[in-house]
Short mmCIF file of C-alpha atoms and ligand atoms in Angstrom, two decimals:
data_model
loop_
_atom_site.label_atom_id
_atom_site.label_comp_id
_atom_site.label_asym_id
_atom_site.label_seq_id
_atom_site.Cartn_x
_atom_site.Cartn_y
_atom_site.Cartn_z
CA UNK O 1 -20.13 16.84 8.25
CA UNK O 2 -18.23 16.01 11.46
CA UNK O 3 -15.27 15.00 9.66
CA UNK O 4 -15.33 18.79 8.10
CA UNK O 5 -15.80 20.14 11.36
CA UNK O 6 -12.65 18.78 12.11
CA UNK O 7 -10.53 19.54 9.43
CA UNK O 8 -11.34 22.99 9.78
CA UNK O 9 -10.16 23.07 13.15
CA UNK O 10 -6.81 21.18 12.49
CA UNK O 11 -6.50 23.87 9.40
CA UNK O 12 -6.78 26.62 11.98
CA UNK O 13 -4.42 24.93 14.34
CA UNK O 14 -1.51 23.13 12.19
CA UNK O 15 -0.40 26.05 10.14
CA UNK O 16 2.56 24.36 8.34
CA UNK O 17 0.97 21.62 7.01
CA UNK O 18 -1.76 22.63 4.86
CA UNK O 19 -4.79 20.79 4.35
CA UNK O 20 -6.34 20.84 1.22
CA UNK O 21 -10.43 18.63 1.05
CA UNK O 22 -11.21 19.57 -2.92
CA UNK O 23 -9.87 18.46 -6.57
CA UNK O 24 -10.03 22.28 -7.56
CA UNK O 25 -8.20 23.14 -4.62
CA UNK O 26 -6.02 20.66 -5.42
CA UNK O 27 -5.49 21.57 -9.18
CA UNK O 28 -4.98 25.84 -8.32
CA UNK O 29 -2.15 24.24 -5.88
CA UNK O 30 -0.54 21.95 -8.79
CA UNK O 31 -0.53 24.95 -11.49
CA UNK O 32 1.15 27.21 -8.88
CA UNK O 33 3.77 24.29 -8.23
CA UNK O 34 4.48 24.04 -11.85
CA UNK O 35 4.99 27.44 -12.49
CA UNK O 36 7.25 27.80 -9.99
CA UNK O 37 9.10 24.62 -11.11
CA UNK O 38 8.56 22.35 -8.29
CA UNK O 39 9.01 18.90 -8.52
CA UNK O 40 5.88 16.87 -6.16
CA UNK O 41 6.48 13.50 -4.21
CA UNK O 42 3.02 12.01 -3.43
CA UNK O 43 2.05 9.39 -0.80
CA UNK O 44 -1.51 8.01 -1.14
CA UNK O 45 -2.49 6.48 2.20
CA UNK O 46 -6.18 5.74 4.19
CA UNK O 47 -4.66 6.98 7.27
CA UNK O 48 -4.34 6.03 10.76
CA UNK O 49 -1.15 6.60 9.83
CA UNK O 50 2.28 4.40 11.52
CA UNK O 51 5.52 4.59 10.59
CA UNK O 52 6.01 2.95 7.64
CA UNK O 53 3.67 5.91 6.27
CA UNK O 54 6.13 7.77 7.21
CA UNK O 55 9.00 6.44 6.27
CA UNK O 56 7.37 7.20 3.13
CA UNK O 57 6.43 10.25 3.50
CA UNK O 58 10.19 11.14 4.41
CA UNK O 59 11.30 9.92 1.37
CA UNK O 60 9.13 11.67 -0.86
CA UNK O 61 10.28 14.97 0.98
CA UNK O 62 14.09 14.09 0.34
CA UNK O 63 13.38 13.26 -2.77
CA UNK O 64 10.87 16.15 -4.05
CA UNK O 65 10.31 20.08 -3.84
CA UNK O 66 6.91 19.23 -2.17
CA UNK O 67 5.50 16.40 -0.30
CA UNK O 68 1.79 15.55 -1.01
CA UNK O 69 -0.15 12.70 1.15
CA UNK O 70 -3.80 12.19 0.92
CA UNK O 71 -6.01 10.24 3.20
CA UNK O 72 -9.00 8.97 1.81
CA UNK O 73 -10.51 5.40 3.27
CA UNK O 74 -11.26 4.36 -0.94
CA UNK O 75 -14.91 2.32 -0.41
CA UNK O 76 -14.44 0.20 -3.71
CA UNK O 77 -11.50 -1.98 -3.06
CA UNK O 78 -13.68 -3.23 -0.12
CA UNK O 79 -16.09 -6.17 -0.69
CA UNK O 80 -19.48 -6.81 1.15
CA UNK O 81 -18.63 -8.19 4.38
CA UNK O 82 -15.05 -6.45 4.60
CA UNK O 83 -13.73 -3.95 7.02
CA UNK O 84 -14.45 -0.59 5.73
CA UNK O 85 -17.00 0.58 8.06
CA UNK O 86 -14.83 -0.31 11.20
CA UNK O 87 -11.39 0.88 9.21
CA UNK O 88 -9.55 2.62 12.08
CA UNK O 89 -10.09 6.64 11.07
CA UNK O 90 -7.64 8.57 13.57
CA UNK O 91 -7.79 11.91 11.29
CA UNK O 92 -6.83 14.33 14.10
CA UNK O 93 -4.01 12.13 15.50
CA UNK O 94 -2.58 11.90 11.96
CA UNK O 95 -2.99 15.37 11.35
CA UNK O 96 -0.27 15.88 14.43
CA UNK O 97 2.05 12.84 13.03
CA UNK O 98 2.37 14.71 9.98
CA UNK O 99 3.36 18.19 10.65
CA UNK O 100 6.50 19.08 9.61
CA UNK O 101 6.84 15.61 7.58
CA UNK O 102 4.95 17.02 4.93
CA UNK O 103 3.82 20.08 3.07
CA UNK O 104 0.08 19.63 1.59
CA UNK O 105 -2.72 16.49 3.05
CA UNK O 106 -5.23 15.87 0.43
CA UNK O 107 -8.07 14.65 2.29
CA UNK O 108 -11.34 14.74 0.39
CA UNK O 109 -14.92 13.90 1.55
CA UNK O 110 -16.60 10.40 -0.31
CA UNK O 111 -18.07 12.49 -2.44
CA UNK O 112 -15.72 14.49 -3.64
CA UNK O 113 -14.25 11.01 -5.52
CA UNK O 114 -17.19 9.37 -5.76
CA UNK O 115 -20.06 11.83 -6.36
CA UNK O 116 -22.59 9.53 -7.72
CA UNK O 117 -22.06 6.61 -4.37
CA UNK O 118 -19.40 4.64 -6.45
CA UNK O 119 -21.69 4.29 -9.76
CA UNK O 120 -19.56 5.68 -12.07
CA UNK O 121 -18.86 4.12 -15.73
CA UNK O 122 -15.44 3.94 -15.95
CA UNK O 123 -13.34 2.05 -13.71
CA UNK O 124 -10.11 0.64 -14.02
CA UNK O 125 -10.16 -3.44 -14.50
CA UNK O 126 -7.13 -5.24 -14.34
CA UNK O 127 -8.57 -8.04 -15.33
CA UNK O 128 -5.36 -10.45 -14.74
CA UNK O 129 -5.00 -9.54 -10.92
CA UNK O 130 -8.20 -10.88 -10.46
CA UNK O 131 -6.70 -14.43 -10.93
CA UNK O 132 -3.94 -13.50 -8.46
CA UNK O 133 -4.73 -15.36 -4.54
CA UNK O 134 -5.17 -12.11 -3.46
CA UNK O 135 -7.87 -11.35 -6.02
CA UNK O 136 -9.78 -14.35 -6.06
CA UNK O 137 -10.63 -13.88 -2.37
CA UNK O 138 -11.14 -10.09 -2.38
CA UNK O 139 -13.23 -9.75 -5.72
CA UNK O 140 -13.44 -6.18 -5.98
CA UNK O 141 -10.09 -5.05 -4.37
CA UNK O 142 -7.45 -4.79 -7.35
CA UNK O 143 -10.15 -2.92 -9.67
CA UNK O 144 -11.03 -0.58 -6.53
CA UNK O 145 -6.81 0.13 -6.15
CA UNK O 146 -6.45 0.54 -9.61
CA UNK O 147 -9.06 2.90 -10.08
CA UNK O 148 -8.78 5.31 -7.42
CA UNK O 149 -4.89 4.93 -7.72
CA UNK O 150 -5.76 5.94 -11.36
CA UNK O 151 -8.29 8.62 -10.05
CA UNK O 152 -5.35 10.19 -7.24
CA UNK O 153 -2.59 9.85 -9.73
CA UNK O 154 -4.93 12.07 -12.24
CA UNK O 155 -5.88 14.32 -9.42
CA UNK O 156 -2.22 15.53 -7.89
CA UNK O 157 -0.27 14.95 -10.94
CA UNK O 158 3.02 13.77 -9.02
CA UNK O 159 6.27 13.66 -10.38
CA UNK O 160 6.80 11.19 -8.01
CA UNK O 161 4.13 8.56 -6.24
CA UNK O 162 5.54 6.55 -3.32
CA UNK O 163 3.93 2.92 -2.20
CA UNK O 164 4.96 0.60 0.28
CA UNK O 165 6.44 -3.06 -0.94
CA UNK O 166 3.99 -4.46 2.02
CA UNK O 167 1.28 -4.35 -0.57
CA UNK O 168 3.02 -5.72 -3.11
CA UNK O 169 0.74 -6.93 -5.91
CA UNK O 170 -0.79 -3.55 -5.44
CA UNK O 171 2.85 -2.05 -6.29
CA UNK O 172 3.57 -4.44 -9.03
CA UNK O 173 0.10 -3.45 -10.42
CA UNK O 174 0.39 0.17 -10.23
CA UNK O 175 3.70 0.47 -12.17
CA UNK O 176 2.12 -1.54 -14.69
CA UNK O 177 -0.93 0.61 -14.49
CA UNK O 178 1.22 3.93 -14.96
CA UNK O 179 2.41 2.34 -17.96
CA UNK O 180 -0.80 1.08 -19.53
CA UNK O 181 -2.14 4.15 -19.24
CA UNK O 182 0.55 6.57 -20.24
CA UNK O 183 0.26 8.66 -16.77
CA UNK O 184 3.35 10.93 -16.20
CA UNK O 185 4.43 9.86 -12.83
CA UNK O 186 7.31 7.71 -11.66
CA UNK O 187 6.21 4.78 -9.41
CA UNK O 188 9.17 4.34 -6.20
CA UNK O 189 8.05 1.40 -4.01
CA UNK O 190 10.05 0.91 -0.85
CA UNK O 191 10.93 -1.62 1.84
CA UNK O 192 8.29 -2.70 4.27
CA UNK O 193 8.77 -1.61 7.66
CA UNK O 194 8.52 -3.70 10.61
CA UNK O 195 8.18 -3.94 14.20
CA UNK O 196 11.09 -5.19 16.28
CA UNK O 197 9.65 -8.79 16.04
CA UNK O 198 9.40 -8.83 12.15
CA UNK O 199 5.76 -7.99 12.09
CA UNK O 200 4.35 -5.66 9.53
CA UNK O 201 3.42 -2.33 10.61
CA UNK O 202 -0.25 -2.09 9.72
CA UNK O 203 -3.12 0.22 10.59
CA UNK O 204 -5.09 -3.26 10.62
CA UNK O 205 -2.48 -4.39 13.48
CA UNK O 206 -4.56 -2.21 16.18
CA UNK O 207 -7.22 -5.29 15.65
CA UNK O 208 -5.30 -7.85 17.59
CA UNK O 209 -5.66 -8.41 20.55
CA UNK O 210 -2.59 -8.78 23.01
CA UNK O 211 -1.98 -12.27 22.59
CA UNK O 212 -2.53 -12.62 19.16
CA UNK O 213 -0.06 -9.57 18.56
CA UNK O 214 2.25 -11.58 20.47
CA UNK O 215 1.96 -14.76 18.13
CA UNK O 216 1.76 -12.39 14.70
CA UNK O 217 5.17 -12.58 14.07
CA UNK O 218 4.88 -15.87 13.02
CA UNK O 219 4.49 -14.95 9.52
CA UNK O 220 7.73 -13.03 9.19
CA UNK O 221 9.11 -16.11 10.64
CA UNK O 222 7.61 -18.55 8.04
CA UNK O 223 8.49 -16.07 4.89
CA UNK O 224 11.87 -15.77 6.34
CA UNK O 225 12.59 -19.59 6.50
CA UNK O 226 11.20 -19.88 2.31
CA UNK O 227 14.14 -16.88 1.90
CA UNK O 228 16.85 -18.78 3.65
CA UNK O 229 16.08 -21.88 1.47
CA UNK O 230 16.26 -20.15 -1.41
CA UNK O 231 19.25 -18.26 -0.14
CA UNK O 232 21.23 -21.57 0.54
CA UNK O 233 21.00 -22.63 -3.15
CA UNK O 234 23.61 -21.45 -5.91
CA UNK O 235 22.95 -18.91 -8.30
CA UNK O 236 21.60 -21.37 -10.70
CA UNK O 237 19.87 -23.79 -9.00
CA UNK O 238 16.19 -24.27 -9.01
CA UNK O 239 13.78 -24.91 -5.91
CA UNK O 240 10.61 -26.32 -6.75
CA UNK O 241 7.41 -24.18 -5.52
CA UNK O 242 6.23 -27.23 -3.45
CA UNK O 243 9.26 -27.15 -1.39
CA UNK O 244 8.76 -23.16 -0.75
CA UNK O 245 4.79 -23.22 0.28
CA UNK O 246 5.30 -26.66 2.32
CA UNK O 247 8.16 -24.90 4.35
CA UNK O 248 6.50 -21.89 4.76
CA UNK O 249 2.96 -23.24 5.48
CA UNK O 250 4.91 -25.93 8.16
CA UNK O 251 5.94 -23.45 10.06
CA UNK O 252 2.36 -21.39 10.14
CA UNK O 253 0.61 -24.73 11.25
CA UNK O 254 2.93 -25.16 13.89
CA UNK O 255 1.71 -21.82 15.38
CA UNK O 256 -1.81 -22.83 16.58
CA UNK O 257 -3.30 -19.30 16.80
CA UNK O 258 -3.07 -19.25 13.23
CA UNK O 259 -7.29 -19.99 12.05
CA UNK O 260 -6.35 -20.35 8.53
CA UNK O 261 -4.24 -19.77 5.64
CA UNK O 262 -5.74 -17.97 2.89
CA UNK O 263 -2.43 -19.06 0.51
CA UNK O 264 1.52 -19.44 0.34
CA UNK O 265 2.42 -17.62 -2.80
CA UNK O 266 5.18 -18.22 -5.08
CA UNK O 267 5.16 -15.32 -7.66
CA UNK O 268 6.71 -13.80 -10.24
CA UNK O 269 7.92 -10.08 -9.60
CA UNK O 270 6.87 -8.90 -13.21
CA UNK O 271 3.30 -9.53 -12.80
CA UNK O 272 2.69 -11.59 -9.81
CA UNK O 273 1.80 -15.06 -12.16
CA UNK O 274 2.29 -18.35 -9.73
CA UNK O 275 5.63 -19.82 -10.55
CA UNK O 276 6.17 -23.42 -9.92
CA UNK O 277 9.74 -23.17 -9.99
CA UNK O 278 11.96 -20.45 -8.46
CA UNK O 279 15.83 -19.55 -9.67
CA UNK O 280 17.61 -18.52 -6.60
CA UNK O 281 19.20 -15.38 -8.44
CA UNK O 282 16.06 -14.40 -10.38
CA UNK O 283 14.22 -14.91 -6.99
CA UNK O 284 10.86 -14.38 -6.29
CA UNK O 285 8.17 -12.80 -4.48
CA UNK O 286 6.89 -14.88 -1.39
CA UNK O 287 3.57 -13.80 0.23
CA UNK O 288 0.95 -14.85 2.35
CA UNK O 289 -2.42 -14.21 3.70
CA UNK O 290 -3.33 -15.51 7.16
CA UNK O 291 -6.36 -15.67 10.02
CA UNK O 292 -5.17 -15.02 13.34
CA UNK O 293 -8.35 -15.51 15.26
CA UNK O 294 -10.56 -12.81 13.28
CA UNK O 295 -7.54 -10.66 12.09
CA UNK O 296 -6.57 -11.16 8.44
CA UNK O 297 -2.43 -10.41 8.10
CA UNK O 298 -1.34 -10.04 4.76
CA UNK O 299 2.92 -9.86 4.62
CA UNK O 300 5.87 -10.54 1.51
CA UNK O 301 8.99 -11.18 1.11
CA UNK O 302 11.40 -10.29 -2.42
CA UNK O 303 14.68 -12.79 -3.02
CA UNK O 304 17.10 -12.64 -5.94
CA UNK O 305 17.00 -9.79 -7.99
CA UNK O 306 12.68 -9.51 -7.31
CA UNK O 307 14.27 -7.59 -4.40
CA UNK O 308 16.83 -5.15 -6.41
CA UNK O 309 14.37 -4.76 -9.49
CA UNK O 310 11.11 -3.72 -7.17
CA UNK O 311 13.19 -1.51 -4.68
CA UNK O 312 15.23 -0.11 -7.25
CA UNK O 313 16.30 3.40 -5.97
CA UNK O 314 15.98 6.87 -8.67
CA UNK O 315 18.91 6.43 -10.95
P1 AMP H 1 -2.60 2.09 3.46
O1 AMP H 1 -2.89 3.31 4.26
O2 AMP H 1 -2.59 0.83 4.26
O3 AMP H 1 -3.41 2.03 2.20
O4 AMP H 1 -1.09 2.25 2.98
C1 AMP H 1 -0.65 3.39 2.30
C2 AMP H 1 0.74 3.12 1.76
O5 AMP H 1 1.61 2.81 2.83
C3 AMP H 1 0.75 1.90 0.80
O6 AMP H 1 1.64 2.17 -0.26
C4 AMP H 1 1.28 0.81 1.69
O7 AMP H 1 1.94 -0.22 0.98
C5 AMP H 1 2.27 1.59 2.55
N1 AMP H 1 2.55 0.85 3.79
C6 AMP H 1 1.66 0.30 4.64
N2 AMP H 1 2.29 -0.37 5.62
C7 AMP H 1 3.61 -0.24 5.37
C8 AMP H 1 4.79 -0.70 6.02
N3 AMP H 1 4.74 -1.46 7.12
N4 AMP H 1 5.99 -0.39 5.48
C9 AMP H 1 6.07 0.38 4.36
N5 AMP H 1 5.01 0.85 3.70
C10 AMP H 1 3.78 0.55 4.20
#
């Protein structure tokens, strides 16, 4: 009710960026766009927004009549024990970030997604992602993406839905997703943006603590040094998986902040399968999940044509 409160506000106070909290709101603004022949960019986000939400945000306004972001903190690709209750929610602050980037904020209530507390029958189960690293240890995140992705993507009806490459299986999923499921909208995934030390932007980042921010760039460090090996090779040559993870997980031992390593991650671009060798022009995608004290930092890296094929710009 709060949360209301303050939208209402904001809507009184930001008057070029208008904020829209219901589907049929959302569908009355979709037929007028359509009649009136205007192409939509859409960036789905759970807010606290930084600037590689922006970034994307910018692009979809190039790139599109309309820009469309929604905020929405989805509850189901959490698992028991995650973060969702303390997720950083900066609404108001976000609200300000975004005028003038945008033109529409979708920003529904729980309920208005999930009117029967997450219960519903269908979901969308991508049944292979579950095998991924990243699935086995979050159980219920890639079916939680993939559904409300599904749910958004049903919702705005974009001509064009923007995702950042620093969730990469999520952005290898989702263009597989629009595909499997015949939704008309074109997938654009762009380059991660970083902080001047390599790090990751993240709304998760405001959870370390000074020191450990200090130490975080560690893992841009260690996915860098598995790019420059596979960089050194020629175009042909083949670099086992072994050698990849054991230069990349070196370097995060070495760092003794680092808790633990969730897994080094050799995978194919396509559909994120473990490969156990790498081509140095076909390339690869390099990822990894890490503990730095409490603070879990997820981060990627494409070589070889993983990186032209993913961030492939509209022909
Ligand atoms: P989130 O709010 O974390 O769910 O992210 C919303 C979108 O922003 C997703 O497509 C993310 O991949 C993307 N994103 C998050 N961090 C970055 C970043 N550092 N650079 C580019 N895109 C990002």
């Amino acid at each position: 009710m709060n949360r209301l409160r303050n939208l209402n506000v904001i809507r009184r106070t930001k008057r070029n960026l208008h904020i829209i909290t219901t589907i049929p709101e959302m569908r009355d603004l979709k037929r007028n766009l359509i009649q009136s022949n205007k192409s939509i960019g859409f960036v789905p986000t759970m807010g606290a927004l930084h600037h590689g939400h922006i970034t994307l945000m910018e692009q979809a306004k190039k790139e599109n009549d309309i820009a469309i972001a929604s905020i929405y903190v989805n509850p189901t690709q959490f698992s028991a024990g995650e973060d969702f209750d303390k997720y950083p929610r900066t609404i108001e602050k976000d609200v300000s970030l975004l005028k003038g980037k945008i033109d529409y904020l979708f920003a529904p209530l729980e309920s208005e997604i999930y009117p029967y507390d997450k219960n519903q029958i269908c979901h969308v189960e991508p049944t292979p992602f579950n095998k991924i690293f990243e699935g086995i240890i979050r159980p219920e995140f890639f079916r939680g993406i993939a559904t409300i992705v599904c749910k958004l993507l049903n919702i705005v009806q974009p001509d064009y839905a923007y995702f950042g490459q620093k969730d990469i299986s999520q952005c290898i999923l989702i263009r597989q997703l629009v595909k499997d499921l015949n939704i008309h909208s074109n997938i654009r995934v762009l380059e991660t943006i970083r902080e001047s030390d390599g790090l990751a932007m993240s709304s998760r980042n405001v959870y370390l603590t000074e020191s450990e921010r200090i130490k975080a760039s560690i893992v841009y460090k260690a996915l860098s040094a598995g790019k420059t090996l596979i960089n050194s090779k020629n175009k042909t040559d083949l670099i086992s998986t072994a050698d990849l993870v054991n230069t990349i997980t070196r370097i995060l031992k070495n760092e003794t902040s680092v808790t633990s390593i969730d897994y080094v991650s050799v995978a194919s671009h396509i559909d994120m399968s473990e490969l156990s060798q790498v081509r140095a022009d076909t390339g690869a995608v390099l990822s990894t999940a890490i503990r730095l004290g409490s603070v879990r930092l997820i981060d990627n890296l494409l070589v070889g044509r993983a990186y032209t094929d993913i961030l492939r710009p509209i022909s």
